[in-house]
Short mmCIF file of C-alpha atoms in Angstrom, two decimals:
data_model
loop_
_atom_site.label_atom_id
_atom_site.label_comp_id
_atom_site.label_asym_id
_atom_site.label_seq_id
_atom_site.Cartn_x
_atom_site.Cartn_y
_atom_site.Cartn_z
CA MET N 1 -27.60 6.94 -10.58
CA TYR N 2 -26.27 9.04 -7.65
CA GLY N 3 -27.67 12.62 -8.19
CA LEU N 4 -24.40 14.06 -9.09
CA GLU N 5 -25.70 16.50 -11.69
CA GLY N 6 -24.13 19.79 -11.38
CA CYS N 7 -21.19 18.54 -9.53
CA ASP N 8 -17.62 19.54 -10.40
CA ILE N 9 -16.13 16.10 -11.11
CA LYS N 10 -12.34 15.79 -11.30
CA LEU N 11 -10.19 12.72 -11.88
CA VAL N 12 -7.81 11.78 -9.14
CA PRO N 13 -4.34 11.01 -10.49
CA ALA N 14 -3.72 7.30 -10.32
CA HIS N 15 -0.94 5.92 -8.27
CA ALA N 16 1.32 3.00 -9.40
CA GLY N 17 -0.55 -0.21 -9.19
CA GLY N 18 -3.98 1.54 -8.84
CA ARG N 19 -6.81 -0.80 -9.74
CA ASN N 20 -9.68 1.75 -9.92
CA VAL N 21 -10.62 5.03 -11.58
CA VAL N 22 -11.42 7.59 -8.97
CA TYR N 23 -13.08 10.96 -9.11
CA THR N 24 -13.90 13.75 -6.56
CA CYS N 25 -17.34 15.15 -6.88
CA GLU N 26 -17.94 18.57 -5.38
CA ARG N 27 -20.97 20.87 -5.44
CA GLU N 28 -21.54 24.08 -3.50
CA GLY N 29 -23.64 23.58 -0.43
CA ALA N 30 -23.22 19.77 -0.45
CA ASP N 31 -20.76 17.27 1.08
CA ALA N 32 -17.98 16.22 -1.27
CA ARG N 33 -18.06 12.62 -2.54
CA ILE N 34 -15.55 10.09 -3.97
CA LEU N 35 -16.64 8.12 -7.04
CA ARG N 36 -14.91 4.84 -7.64
CA ILE N 37 -15.14 2.75 -10.73
CA ALA N 38 -13.69 -0.75 -10.64
CA PHE N 39 -12.87 -2.03 -14.14
CA LEU N 40 -10.44 -4.87 -13.69
CA LYS N 41 -11.61 -8.45 -13.66
CA ASP N 42 -9.45 -9.55 -10.69
CA ARG N 43 -12.32 -8.90 -8.26
CA SER N 44 -15.85 -10.31 -8.57
CA ARG N 45 -18.93 -8.35 -7.84
CA GLU N 46 -19.46 -10.52 -4.70
CA GLN N 47 -16.12 -9.50 -3.40
CA LEU N 48 -16.79 -5.87 -4.08
CA ARG N 49 -20.14 -6.13 -2.29
CA GLY N 50 -18.30 -7.82 0.62
CA GLU N 51 -16.05 -4.78 0.86
CA VAL N 52 -18.74 -2.09 0.78
CA GLU N 53 -20.95 -4.14 3.23
CA TYR N 54 -18.05 -4.28 5.65
CA ILE N 55 -17.43 -0.49 5.40
CA ARG N 56 -21.16 0.23 6.02
CA TYR N 57 -21.08 -2.06 9.03
CA LEU N 58 -17.96 -0.22 10.44
CA PHE N 59 -19.55 3.17 9.89
CA GLU N 60 -22.91 2.11 11.51
CA HIS N 61 -21.12 0.77 14.54
CA GLY N 62 -18.95 3.87 15.17
CA GLY N 63 -15.87 3.07 13.09
CA SER N 64 -14.18 6.19 11.74
CA VAL N 65 -14.45 5.37 8.04
CA SER N 66 -15.69 7.07 4.96
CA ASP N 67 -19.22 5.67 4.57
CA VAL N 68 -20.61 4.26 1.35
CA VAL N 69 -23.38 6.38 -0.32
CA CYS N 70 -26.28 4.42 -1.70
CA SER N 71 -27.48 5.04 -5.26
CA ARG N 72 -30.94 6.47 -5.95
CA LYS N 73 -32.11 2.77 -6.17
CA GLY N 74 -30.80 2.21 -2.62
CA ASN N 75 -27.85 0.00 -3.72
CA LEU N 76 -24.28 0.00 -2.32
CA LEU N 77 -22.99 -0.93 -5.86
CA GLU N 78 -24.18 -0.22 -9.36
CA THR N 79 -22.94 -1.93 -12.43
CA ILE N 80 -22.62 -0.33 -16.00
CA THR N 81 -22.14 -2.82 -18.80
CA HIS N 82 -20.38 -1.33 -21.93
CA GLN N 83 -19.21 -3.39 -24.92
CA ASP N 84 -19.56 -6.60 -22.85
CA HIS N 85 -17.34 -5.21 -20.07
CA ASP N 86 -18.77 -4.65 -16.56
CA PHE N 87 -17.76 -1.46 -14.67
CA VAL N 88 -18.74 -1.61 -10.93
CA VAL N 89 -19.50 1.79 -9.45
CA CYS N 90 -19.65 2.93 -5.92
CA LEU N 91 -19.81 6.33 -4.11
CA PHE N 92 -18.17 7.29 -0.80
CA GLU N 93 -18.32 10.33 1.46
CA LYS N 94 -15.12 12.28 1.19
CA ALA N 95 -13.07 12.07 4.43
CA ARG N 96 -12.75 15.25 6.40
CA GLY N 97 -9.26 16.75 6.49
CA LYS N 98 -6.12 15.94 4.58
CA ARG N 99 -3.53 13.22 4.15
CA LEU N 100 -0.14 13.75 5.88
CA ALA N 101 1.60 13.88 2.42
CA GLU N 102 -0.70 16.88 1.52
CA GLN N 103 0.52 18.70 4.46
CA HIS N 104 4.22 17.87 3.68
CA TYR N 105 4.25 15.48 6.74
CA ARG N 106 3.65 18.34 9.05
CA TYR N 107 1.25 17.71 11.93
CA ARG N 108 -1.04 20.06 13.81
CA GLU N 109 0.65 23.21 14.94
CA GLY N 110 1.42 23.28 18.57
CA VAL N 111 0.41 19.67 19.05
CA PRO N 112 2.97 16.81 19.83
CA ILE N 113 3.31 14.37 17.04
CA THR N 114 2.71 11.58 19.72
CA GLU N 115 -0.95 12.51 19.48
CA TYR N 116 -0.99 11.38 15.90
CA TYR N 117 0.81 8.04 16.73
CA TYR N 118 -1.67 7.34 19.47
CA ASN N 119 -4.71 8.21 17.27
CA CYS N 120 -3.46 5.85 14.53
CA GLY N 121 -3.39 3.06 17.00
CA LYS N 122 -6.73 4.07 18.50
CA VAL N 123 -8.69 4.19 15.19
CA LEU N 124 -7.23 0.84 14.11
CA GLY N 125 -8.01 -0.64 17.39
CA LYS N 126 -11.73 0.44 17.13
CA LEU N 127 -11.89 -1.21 13.59
CA HIS N 128 -10.44 -4.48 14.92
CA GLN N 129 -12.77 -4.45 17.85
CA LEU N 130 -15.71 -4.02 15.62
CA SER N 131 -14.45 -6.72 13.27
CA LYS N 132 -14.52 -9.17 16.17
CA GLY N 133 -18.31 -8.92 16.05
CA TYR N 134 -18.73 -8.83 12.27
CA ALA N 135 -20.86 -11.49 10.63
CA PRO N 136 -20.70 -10.88 6.82
CA VAL N 137 -23.41 -11.57 4.30
CA HIS N 138 -21.08 -11.57 1.29
CA ARG N 139 -17.66 -12.85 2.58
CA ARG N 140 -14.31 -11.41 1.48
CA TYR N 141 -11.40 -13.76 0.77
CA HIS N 142 -8.83 -14.94 3.26
CA PHE N 143 -5.25 -13.72 3.33
CA GLN N 144 -4.11 -17.26 2.63
CA ASP N 145 -6.43 -17.59 -0.46
CA LYS N 146 -4.09 -15.09 -2.28
CA TYR N 147 -0.82 -15.48 -0.56
CA ASN N 148 -0.06 -19.17 -0.84
CA ALA N 149 2.97 -21.04 -1.96
CA ALA N 150 1.48 -22.35 -5.22
CA TYR N 151 0.47 -18.91 -6.45
CA ILE N 152 3.82 -17.42 -5.37
CA ASP N 153 5.76 -20.21 -7.24
CA GLN N 154 3.80 -19.55 -10.34
CA LEU N 155 4.11 -15.72 -10.19
CA LEU N 156 7.90 -15.41 -9.25
CA PRO N 157 10.62 -16.33 -11.84
CA ASP N 158 12.61 -19.47 -11.20
CA SER N 159 15.77 -17.36 -10.71
CA LEU N 160 14.33 -16.45 -7.30
CA ALA N 161 14.26 -20.10 -6.15
CA LEU N 162 15.63 -19.16 -2.65
CA LEU N 163 13.05 -16.45 -2.19
CA LYS N 164 10.28 -18.76 -3.12
CA TRP N 165 11.58 -21.31 -0.50
CA LYS N 166 11.67 -18.56 2.17
CA LEU N 167 8.27 -17.35 1.33
CA ALA N 168 6.86 -20.93 1.63
CA GLU N 169 8.53 -21.18 5.03
CA LEU N 170 6.92 -17.85 6.00
CA LEU N 171 3.51 -18.96 5.02
CA ASN N 172 3.86 -22.26 6.88
CA LYS N 173 4.66 -20.25 10.04
CA LEU N 174 1.64 -17.98 9.48
CA ASP N 175 -0.64 -21.12 9.01
CA GLY N 176 0.43 -22.21 12.55
CA LEU N 177 -0.79 -19.12 14.28
CA ASP N 178 -3.93 -18.67 16.25
CA ARG N 179 -7.11 -17.76 14.34
CA SER N 180 -9.43 -17.24 17.31
CA ARG N 181 -11.92 -14.30 17.28
CA GLU N 182 -9.40 -12.17 19.28
CA SER N 183 -6.59 -12.66 16.80
CA TYR N 184 -8.16 -13.07 13.37
CA GLY N 185 -11.00 -11.36 11.43
CA MET N 186 -11.58 -8.75 8.82
CA ILE N 187 -8.56 -6.38 8.36
CA HIS N 188 -7.79 -3.35 6.27
CA CYS N 189 -4.67 -4.99 4.85
CA ASP N 190 -3.33 -1.69 3.57
CA PHE N 191 -3.17 0.63 6.73
CA ASN N 192 -0.87 3.47 5.96
CA ASP N 193 -0.97 7.31 5.90
CA GLY N 194 -2.03 7.15 2.21
CA ASN N 195 -5.31 5.64 3.15
CA TYR N 196 -6.68 7.93 5.86
CA SER N 197 -7.14 11.70 6.38
CA ILE N 198 -6.52 13.76 9.40
CA ASP N 199 -8.87 16.48 10.64
CA TYR N 200 -6.31 19.16 11.43
CA ASP N 201 -8.68 20.93 13.76
CA THR N 202 -9.29 17.95 16.05
CA GLY N 203 -6.69 15.27 15.05
CA SER N 204 -9.35 12.68 14.30
CA ILE N 205 -8.54 10.18 11.55
CA THR N 206 -10.90 8.77 8.96
CA VAL N 207 -9.96 5.60 7.19
CA TYR N 208 -10.74 4.60 3.56
CA ASP N 209 -9.61 2.41 0.61
CA PHE N 210 -10.63 -1.08 1.89
CA ASP N 211 -9.86 -2.54 -1.54
CA ASN N 212 -7.48 -4.96 -0.07
CA SER N 213 -9.62 -5.79 2.99
CA CYS N 214 -9.83 -9.48 3.81
CA PHE N 215 -9.95 -11.97 6.59
CA GLY N 216 -6.54 -12.18 8.31
CA TRP N 217 -4.58 -11.64 11.52
CA TYR N 218 -5.01 -8.36 13.15
CA MET N 219 -1.28 -8.20 13.76
CA TYR N 220 -0.89 -7.75 9.93
CA ASP N 221 -2.50 -4.22 10.11
CA LEU N 222 -0.22 -3.49 13.17
CA ALA N 223 2.88 -4.43 11.24
CA ASP N 224 1.77 -2.13 8.44
CA LEU N 225 1.39 0.56 11.04
CA TRP N 226 4.86 -0.18 12.35
CA LYS N 227 6.28 0.28 8.92
CA SER N 228 4.47 3.58 8.58
CA GLY N 229 6.62 4.95 11.40
CA VAL N 230 9.97 4.34 9.88
CA GLY N 231 9.72 7.51 7.65
CA TRP N 232 9.93 9.74 10.65
CA VAL N 233 13.49 8.54 11.46
CA ALA N 234 14.66 7.02 8.14
CA ALA N 235 17.31 9.68 7.76
CA GLU N 236 18.91 9.00 11.07
CA PRO N 237 22.37 7.39 10.47
CA ASP N 238 22.63 5.90 14.08
CA ALA N 239 20.85 2.46 14.22
CA GLY N 240 20.65 2.65 17.94
CA LYS N 241 18.64 5.90 17.68
CA ARG N 242 16.52 4.56 15.01
CA GLN N 243 15.67 1.44 17.16
CA GLN N 244 14.86 3.52 20.20
CA PHE N 245 12.59 5.86 18.20
CA MET N 246 10.73 2.82 16.75
CA THR N 247 10.27 1.33 20.18
CA ASP N 248 8.79 4.59 21.59
CA TYR N 249 6.74 5.00 18.44
CA PHE N 250 5.16 1.62 18.55
CA ASN N 251 4.50 1.73 22.26
CA THR N 252 2.50 4.88 21.74
CA VAL N 253 0.58 3.27 18.83
CA LEU N 254 -0.12 0.27 21.12
CA GLU N 255 -1.39 2.63 23.86
CA GLY N 256 -3.96 3.96 21.51
CA TYR N 257 -4.79 0.54 20.13
CA SER N 258 -5.26 -0.98 23.63
CA SER N 259 -7.69 1.87 24.52
CA GLU N 260 -10.15 0.23 22.12
CA THR N 261 -9.40 -3.44 21.98
CA TRP N 262 -7.18 -6.23 23.31
CA ILE N 263 -4.61 -8.35 21.56
CA GLU N 264 -2.85 -11.56 22.89
CA PRO N 265 0.67 -10.66 23.95
CA SER N 266 1.86 -13.84 22.27
CA MET N 267 0.57 -12.37 18.92
CA LEU N 268 2.48 -9.06 19.63
CA GLU N 269 5.70 -11.23 19.82
CA GLN N 270 5.11 -12.15 16.27
CA LEU N 271 5.44 -8.50 14.97
CA PRO N 272 8.86 -9.49 13.11
CA LEU N 273 7.03 -12.42 11.34
CA PHE N 274 4.22 -10.03 10.22
CA ILE N 275 6.59 -7.28 9.05
CA GLN N 276 8.08 -10.06 6.79
CA ALA N 277 4.53 -10.77 5.68
CA THR N 278 4.00 -7.12 4.69
CA ILE N 279 7.17 -7.32 2.62
CA MET N 280 5.84 -10.43 0.95
CA GLU N 281 2.64 -8.74 0.09
CA HIS N 282 4.64 -5.75 -1.49
CA LEU N 283 6.73 -8.13 -3.52
CA VAL N 284 3.72 -10.08 -4.78
CA ASP N 285 2.07 -6.82 -5.83
CA GLU N 286 5.15 -5.61 -7.66
CA PHE N 287 5.49 -8.91 -9.64
CA GLU N 288 1.77 -8.89 -10.44
CA GLN N 289 2.13 -5.38 -11.88
CA MET N 290 5.00 -6.59 -14.06
CA ARG N 291 2.87 -9.46 -15.31
CA ASN N 292 -0.28 -7.37 -15.96
CA HIS N 293 1.71 -4.82 -17.96
CA GLY N 294 3.43 -7.55 -20.03
CA GLU N 295 6.91 -6.63 -18.54
CA GLU N 296 9.76 -9.03 -17.95
CA PRO N 297 10.41 -9.65 -14.20
CA ALA N 298 13.10 -7.21 -12.93
CA CYS N 299 14.48 -6.23 -9.52
CA ASP N 300 15.28 -2.62 -8.93
CA GLU N 301 17.03 -1.18 -5.86
CA GLU N 302 13.95 -1.24 -3.69
CA LEU N 303 12.91 -4.76 -4.58
CA SER N 304 16.43 -6.02 -4.21
CA TYR N 305 16.53 -4.65 -0.60
CA SER N 306 13.18 -6.34 0.26
CA ILE N 307 14.24 -9.65 -1.34
CA ARG N 308 17.45 -9.71 0.75
CA CYS N 309 15.44 -9.06 3.95
CA LEU N 310 13.49 -12.25 3.20
CA GLU N 311 16.16 -14.49 1.83
CA ASP N 312 18.54 -13.74 4.74
CA ASP N 313 15.96 -13.63 7.52
CA ILE N 314 16.76 -10.00 8.38
CA PRO N 315 14.08 -8.81 10.74
CA TYR N 316 12.44 -5.31 10.97
CA TRP N 317 12.75 -4.65 7.33
CA GLY N 318 16.53 -4.39 7.81
CA PHE N 319 15.99 -1.03 9.53
CA PHE N 320 18.46 -1.78 12.32
CA HIS N 321 20.85 -3.87 10.24
CA ASP N 322 24.26 -2.90 8.60
CA MET N 323 22.69 -3.18 5.18
CA TYR N 324 20.54 -0.18 5.79
CA ALA N 325 21.90 3.25 4.54
CA SER N 326 20.18 6.41 5.61
CA GLU N 327 21.43 8.26 2.54
CA ALA N 328 19.50 5.67 0.39
CA PRO N 329 16.86 4.10 2.52
CA PHE N 330 15.68 0.63 1.74
CA GLU N 331 17.72 0.37 -1.39
CA LEU N 332 20.42 -2.04 -2.51
CA GLU N 333 22.17 -2.43 -5.85
CA ALA N 334 19.72 -3.84 -8.44
CA ARG N 335 19.97 -7.60 -8.87
CA LYS N 336 19.95 -9.46 -12.14
CA MET N 337 17.12 -12.11 -12.74
#
Protein backbone atom coordinates (compact mmCIF):
# COMPACT_ATOMS: atom_id res chain seq x y z
CA MET A 1 0.00 0.00 0.00
CA TYR A 2 2.81 2.42 0.80
CA GLY A 3 5.87 1.13 -1.06
CA LEU A 4 7.66 0.06 2.10
CA GLU A 5 9.18 -3.05 0.57
CA GLY A 6 12.79 -3.44 1.66
CA CYS A 7 12.38 -1.17 4.70
CA ASP A 8 13.73 -2.02 8.11
CA ILE A 9 10.47 -1.98 10.07
CA LYS A 10 10.70 -1.88 13.87
CA LEU A 11 8.00 -1.75 16.51
CA VAL A 12 8.02 1.36 18.67
CA PRO A 13 7.57 0.30 22.34
CA ALA A 14 4.10 1.28 23.51
CA HIS A 15 3.62 3.71 26.39
CA ALA A 16 0.96 3.37 29.07
CA GLY A 17 -2.42 4.22 27.62
CA GLY A 18 -1.24 3.98 24.03
CA ARG A 19 -4.08 3.51 21.53
CA ASN A 20 -2.14 2.53 18.41
CA VAL A 21 0.53 0.16 17.16
CA VAL A 22 3.43 2.20 15.75
CA TYR A 23 6.47 1.24 13.68
CA THR A 24 9.51 3.06 12.32
CA CYS A 25 10.24 2.33 8.66
CA GLU A 26 13.77 3.04 7.46
CA ARG A 27 15.56 2.32 4.20
CA GLU A 28 18.97 3.49 3.00
CA GLY A 29 18.70 6.48 0.72
CA ALA A 30 15.10 7.29 1.70
CA ASP A 31 13.43 9.42 4.34
CA ALA A 32 12.32 7.53 7.44
CA ARG A 33 8.59 7.05 7.99
CA ILE A 34 6.29 6.31 10.91
CA LEU A 35 3.58 3.71 10.34
CA ARG A 36 0.56 3.88 12.64
CA ILE A 37 -2.17 1.27 12.94
CA ALA A 38 -5.31 2.20 14.89
CA PHE A 39 -7.13 -0.88 16.15
CA LEU A 40 -9.42 0.30 18.94
CA LYS A 41 -13.07 1.05 18.23
CA ASP A 42 -13.12 4.28 20.26
CA ARG A 43 -12.47 6.36 17.13
CA SER A 44 -14.47 6.21 13.93
CA ARG A 45 -12.87 6.33 10.52
CA GLU A 46 -14.44 9.77 10.06
CA GLN A 47 -12.71 11.01 13.22
CA LEU A 48 -9.40 9.62 12.00
CA ARG A 49 -9.91 11.28 8.62
CA GLY A 50 -10.53 14.55 10.44
CA GLU A 51 -7.19 14.15 12.22
CA VAL A 52 -5.06 13.48 9.15
CA GLU A 53 -6.82 16.14 7.07
CA TYR A 54 -6.03 18.67 9.80
CA ILE A 55 -2.36 17.60 9.86
CA ARG A 56 -2.16 17.91 6.06
CA TYR A 57 -3.72 21.38 6.25
CA LEU A 58 -1.20 22.50 8.87
CA PHE A 59 1.73 21.16 6.85
CA GLU A 60 0.58 22.73 3.59
CA HIS A 61 0.20 26.11 5.30
CA GLY A 62 3.61 26.18 6.95
CA GLY A 63 2.94 24.47 10.27
CA SER A 64 5.92 22.58 11.67
CA VAL A 65 4.30 19.14 11.78
CA SER A 66 5.10 15.65 10.52
CA ASP A 67 3.17 15.42 7.26
CA VAL A 68 0.88 12.54 6.35
CA VAL A 69 2.19 10.37 3.48
CA CYS A 70 -0.45 9.24 0.99
CA SER A 71 -0.77 5.59 0.02
CA ARG A 72 -0.09 4.48 -3.54
CA LYS A 73 -3.82 4.96 -4.15
CA GLY A 74 -3.50 8.60 -3.04
CA ASN A 75 -5.37 8.12 0.24
CA LEU A 76 -4.50 9.65 3.62
CA LEU A 77 -5.91 6.54 5.33
CA GLU A 78 -6.19 2.90 4.37
CA THR A 79 -8.31 0.23 6.07
CA ILE A 80 -7.42 -3.45 6.41
CA THR A 81 -10.23 -5.76 7.53
CA HIS A 82 -9.21 -9.01 9.20
CA GLN A 83 -11.62 -11.37 10.93
CA ASP A 84 -14.36 -8.70 10.88
CA HIS A 85 -12.08 -6.18 12.62
CA ASP A 86 -11.00 -2.95 10.92
CA PHE A 87 -7.42 -1.73 11.24
CA VAL A 88 -6.97 1.87 10.06
CA VAL A 89 -3.49 2.57 8.71
CA CYS A 90 -1.69 5.83 8.04
CA LEU A 91 1.92 6.79 7.33
CA PHE A 92 3.81 9.92 8.46
CA GLU A 93 7.12 11.51 7.74
CA LYS A 94 9.48 10.93 10.65
CA ALA A 95 10.25 14.21 12.42
CA ARG A 96 13.80 15.46 12.14
CA GLY A 97 15.77 15.43 15.38
CA LYS A 98 15.16 13.87 18.75
CA ARG A 99 12.84 14.21 21.69
CA LEU A 100 14.23 15.82 24.83
CA ALA A 101 13.97 12.56 26.76
CA GLU A 102 16.19 10.85 24.18
CA GLN A 103 18.84 13.48 24.96
CA HIS A 104 18.38 13.06 28.73
CA TYR A 105 16.81 16.55 28.81
CA ARG A 106 19.98 18.23 27.64
CA TYR A 107 19.43 21.03 25.17
CA ARG A 108 21.71 22.23 22.39
CA GLU A 109 25.28 22.70 23.56
CA GLY A 110 26.24 26.33 24.01
CA VAL A 111 22.67 27.58 23.47
CA PRO A 112 20.55 28.99 26.33
CA ILE A 113 17.57 26.88 27.29
CA THR A 114 15.37 29.96 26.87
CA GLU A 115 15.64 29.40 23.10
CA TYR A 116 13.78 26.14 23.59
CA TYR A 117 11.07 27.77 25.74
CA TYR A 118 10.61 30.49 23.11
CA ASN A 119 10.50 28.01 20.22
CA CYS A 120 7.89 25.87 22.01
CA GLY A 121 5.62 28.89 22.25
CA LYS A 122 6.37 29.96 18.70
CA VAL A 123 5.57 26.63 17.05
CA LEU A 124 2.34 26.33 19.08
CA GLY A 125 1.38 29.91 18.19
CA LYS A 126 1.81 29.13 14.50
CA LEU A 127 -0.45 26.07 14.75
CA HIS A 128 -3.13 28.09 16.54
CA GLN A 129 -2.90 30.90 14.01
CA LEU A 130 -3.44 28.40 11.20
CA SER A 131 -6.35 26.83 13.10
CA LYS A 132 -8.11 30.18 13.09
CA GLY A 133 -8.52 29.82 9.32
CA TYR A 134 -9.25 26.10 9.23
CA ALA A 135 -12.50 24.89 7.62
CA PRO A 136 -12.63 21.09 8.07
CA VAL A 137 -14.18 18.66 5.62
CA HIS A 138 -14.45 15.92 8.24
CA ARG A 139 -14.89 17.51 11.63
CA ARG A 140 -13.21 16.32 14.80
CA TYR A 141 -15.20 16.27 18.03
CA HIS A 142 -15.38 19.13 20.52
CA PHE A 143 -13.63 19.01 23.90
CA GLN A 144 -17.01 19.12 25.64
CA ASP A 145 -18.27 16.11 23.67
CA LYS A 146 -15.92 13.90 25.68
CA TYR A 147 -15.45 15.88 28.87
CA ASN A 148 -18.95 16.39 30.19
CA ALA A 149 -20.58 15.84 33.56
CA ALA A 150 -22.73 12.89 32.47
CA TYR A 151 -19.78 10.90 31.13
CA ILE A 152 -17.58 11.69 34.12
CA ASP A 153 -20.36 10.70 36.54
CA GLN A 154 -20.65 7.35 34.77
CA LEU A 155 -16.87 6.78 34.60
CA LEU A 156 -15.79 7.72 38.14
CA PRO A 157 -16.76 5.59 41.15
CA ASP A 158 -19.39 6.92 43.55
CA SER A 159 -16.75 7.10 46.28
CA LEU A 160 -15.41 10.18 44.47
CA ALA A 161 -18.63 12.16 44.83
CA LEU A 162 -16.84 15.39 45.79
CA LEU A 163 -14.53 15.09 42.79
CA LYS A 164 -17.50 14.58 40.48
CA TRP A 165 -19.13 17.71 41.86
CA LYS A 166 -15.95 19.75 41.46
CA LEU A 167 -15.48 18.56 37.88
CA ALA A 168 -19.07 19.48 37.04
CA GLU A 169 -18.35 22.93 38.45
CA LEU A 170 -15.16 23.16 36.38
CA LEU A 171 -17.02 22.18 33.22
CA ASN A 172 -19.67 24.82 33.89
CA LYS A 173 -16.96 27.47 34.10
CA LEU A 174 -15.46 26.30 30.82
CA ASP A 175 -18.86 26.39 29.14
CA GLY A 176 -19.14 30.07 30.00
CA LEU A 177 -15.91 31.04 28.25
CA ASP A 178 -15.55 32.80 24.91
CA ARG A 179 -15.64 30.59 21.81
CA SER A 180 -14.84 33.18 19.21
CA ARG A 181 -12.41 32.52 16.36
CA GLU A 182 -9.57 34.10 18.36
CA SER A 183 -10.08 31.86 21.40
CA TYR A 184 -11.48 28.55 20.18
CA GLY A 185 -10.61 26.19 17.33
CA MET A 186 -8.70 23.01 16.54
CA ILE A 187 -6.06 22.29 19.20
CA HIS A 188 -3.44 19.59 19.68
CA CYS A 189 -4.80 18.69 23.15
CA ASP A 190 -1.64 16.82 24.18
CA PHE A 191 1.14 19.35 23.65
CA ASN A 192 4.19 18.15 25.58
CA ASP A 193 7.81 17.18 24.93
CA GLY A 194 6.83 13.58 24.20
CA ASN A 195 4.97 14.72 21.09
CA TYR A 196 7.56 16.78 19.24
CA SER A 197 11.18 16.45 18.17
CA ILE A 198 13.95 19.05 18.24
CA ASP A 199 16.49 19.51 15.47
CA TYR A 200 19.63 19.86 17.58
CA ASP A 201 21.42 21.64 14.72
CA THR A 202 18.91 24.48 14.41
CA GLY A 203 16.58 24.28 17.43
CA SER A 204 13.51 23.92 15.21
CA ILE A 205 10.63 21.83 16.59
CA THR A 206 8.41 19.40 14.64
CA VAL A 207 5.09 18.42 16.23
CA TYR A 208 3.30 15.09 15.84
CA ASP A 209 0.76 12.78 17.53
CA PHE A 210 -2.49 14.63 16.90
CA ASP A 211 -4.48 11.64 18.12
CA ASN A 212 -6.23 13.78 20.77
CA SER A 213 -6.76 16.82 18.54
CA CYS A 214 -10.20 18.36 18.81
CA PHE A 215 -12.05 21.65 18.85
CA GLY A 216 -11.29 23.46 22.08
CA TRP A 217 -9.85 26.59 23.64
CA TYR A 218 -6.31 27.54 22.60
CA MET A 219 -5.58 28.18 26.26
CA TYR A 220 -5.80 24.44 26.88
CA ASP A 221 -2.65 23.83 24.81
CA LEU A 222 -0.93 26.72 26.60
CA ALA A 223 -1.83 25.18 29.96
CA ASP A 224 -0.28 21.90 28.80
CA LEU A 225 2.83 23.84 27.86
CA TRP A 226 2.87 25.50 31.30
CA LYS A 227 2.79 22.05 32.91
CA SER A 228 5.65 20.91 30.68
CA GLY A 229 7.84 23.53 32.34
CA VAL A 230 7.54 22.25 35.89
CA GLY A 231 10.02 19.45 35.29
CA TRP A 232 12.87 21.92 34.96
CA VAL A 233 12.45 23.06 38.57
CA ALA A 234 10.53 20.21 40.23
CA ALA A 235 13.46 19.38 42.51
CA GLU A 236 13.68 22.91 43.92
CA PRO A 237 12.51 22.85 47.59
CA ASP A 238 11.84 26.62 47.75
CA ALA A 239 8.30 27.39 46.55
CA GLY A 240 9.18 31.02 45.91
CA LYS A 241 11.99 30.03 43.58
CA ARG A 242 9.73 27.56 41.78
CA GLN A 243 7.14 30.27 41.29
CA GLN A 244 9.68 32.78 39.97
CA PHE A 245 11.05 30.22 37.54
CA MET A 246 7.60 29.38 36.23
CA THR A 247 6.77 33.06 35.76
CA ASP A 248 9.94 33.62 33.75
CA TYR A 249 9.52 30.37 31.81
CA PHE A 250 5.94 31.07 30.80
CA ASN A 251 6.68 34.70 29.89
CA THR A 252 9.31 33.41 27.47
CA VAL A 253 6.83 30.86 26.07
CA LEU A 254 4.31 33.66 25.55
CA GLU A 255 6.91 35.81 23.77
CA GLY A 256 7.35 33.03 21.23
CA TYR A 257 3.62 32.39 21.03
CA SER A 258 2.80 36.07 20.51
CA SER A 259 5.29 36.28 17.64
CA GLU A 260 2.88 34.09 15.64
CA THR A 261 -0.62 34.83 16.93
CA TRP A 262 -2.67 36.87 19.36
CA ILE A 263 -4.67 35.75 22.37
CA GLU A 264 -7.14 37.75 24.41
CA PRO A 265 -5.59 38.87 27.73
CA SER A 266 -8.79 37.84 29.50
CA MET A 267 -8.21 34.29 28.28
CA LEU A 268 -4.64 34.32 29.61
CA GLU A 269 -6.11 35.17 33.00
CA GLN A 270 -7.87 31.79 32.85
CA LEU A 271 -4.58 29.86 32.96
CA PRO A 272 -5.29 28.39 36.45
CA LEU A 273 -8.69 27.15 35.23
CA PHE A 274 -7.16 25.45 32.19
CA ILE A 275 -4.44 23.83 34.26
CA GLN A 276 -7.28 22.29 36.28
CA ALA A 277 -8.82 21.17 32.97
CA THR A 278 -5.59 19.39 31.98
CA ILE A 279 -5.63 17.59 35.35
CA MET A 280 -9.23 16.56 34.65
CA GLU A 281 -8.19 15.16 31.26
CA HIS A 282 -5.42 13.13 32.90
CA LEU A 283 -7.80 11.73 35.52
CA VAL A 284 -10.38 10.74 32.92
CA ASP A 285 -7.67 9.03 30.87
CA GLU A 286 -6.44 7.08 33.91
CA PHE A 287 -9.91 5.85 34.86
CA GLU A 288 -10.65 4.95 31.24
CA GLN A 289 -7.53 2.79 31.19
CA MET A 290 -8.63 1.01 34.37
CA ARG A 291 -12.07 0.36 32.87
CA ASN A 292 -10.68 -0.81 29.52
CA HIS A 293 -8.34 -3.24 31.25
CA GLY A 294 -11.11 -4.56 33.50
CA GLU A 295 -9.38 -3.24 36.62
CA GLU A 296 -11.10 -2.01 39.77
CA PRO A 297 -10.80 1.78 40.20
CA ALA A 298 -7.82 2.69 42.40
CA CYS A 299 -5.98 5.86 43.36
CA ASP A 300 -2.20 5.67 43.54
CA GLU A 301 0.05 8.46 44.88
CA GLU A 302 -0.05 10.48 41.67
CA LEU A 303 -3.81 10.27 41.20
CA SER A 304 -4.37 11.11 44.85
CA TYR A 305 -2.32 14.28 44.43
CA SER A 306 -4.26 15.36 41.35
CA ILE A 307 -7.60 14.61 42.97
CA ARG A 308 -6.75 16.78 45.96
CA CYS A 309 -5.83 19.67 43.63
CA LEU A 310 -9.32 19.50 42.16
CA GLU A 311 -11.30 18.75 45.31
CA ASP A 312 -9.60 21.49 47.35
CA ASP A 313 -9.40 24.08 44.52
CA ILE A 314 -5.60 24.20 44.74
CA PRO A 315 -4.34 26.11 41.69
CA TYR A 316 -1.28 25.59 39.50
CA TRP A 317 -1.21 21.82 40.08
CA GLY A 318 -0.29 22.49 43.70
CA PHE A 319 3.21 23.42 42.54
CA PHE A 320 3.45 26.39 44.90
CA HIS A 321 1.39 24.85 47.71
CA ASP A 322 2.51 23.32 51.00
CA MET A 323 1.27 19.92 49.82
CA TYR A 324 4.02 19.76 47.19
CA ALA A 325 7.20 17.92 48.19
CA SER A 326 10.29 18.25 45.99
CA GLU A 327 11.56 14.86 47.17
CA ALA A 328 8.34 13.19 45.91
CA PRO A 329 6.95 15.49 43.20
CA PHE A 330 3.20 15.42 42.62
CA GLU A 331 2.58 12.52 44.96
CA LEU A 332 0.44 12.01 48.07
CA GLU A 333 -0.33 8.96 50.10
CA ALA A 334 -2.59 6.68 48.05
CA ARG A 335 -6.23 7.04 48.97
CA LYS A 336 -8.77 4.28 49.40
CA MET A 337 -11.77 4.12 47.10
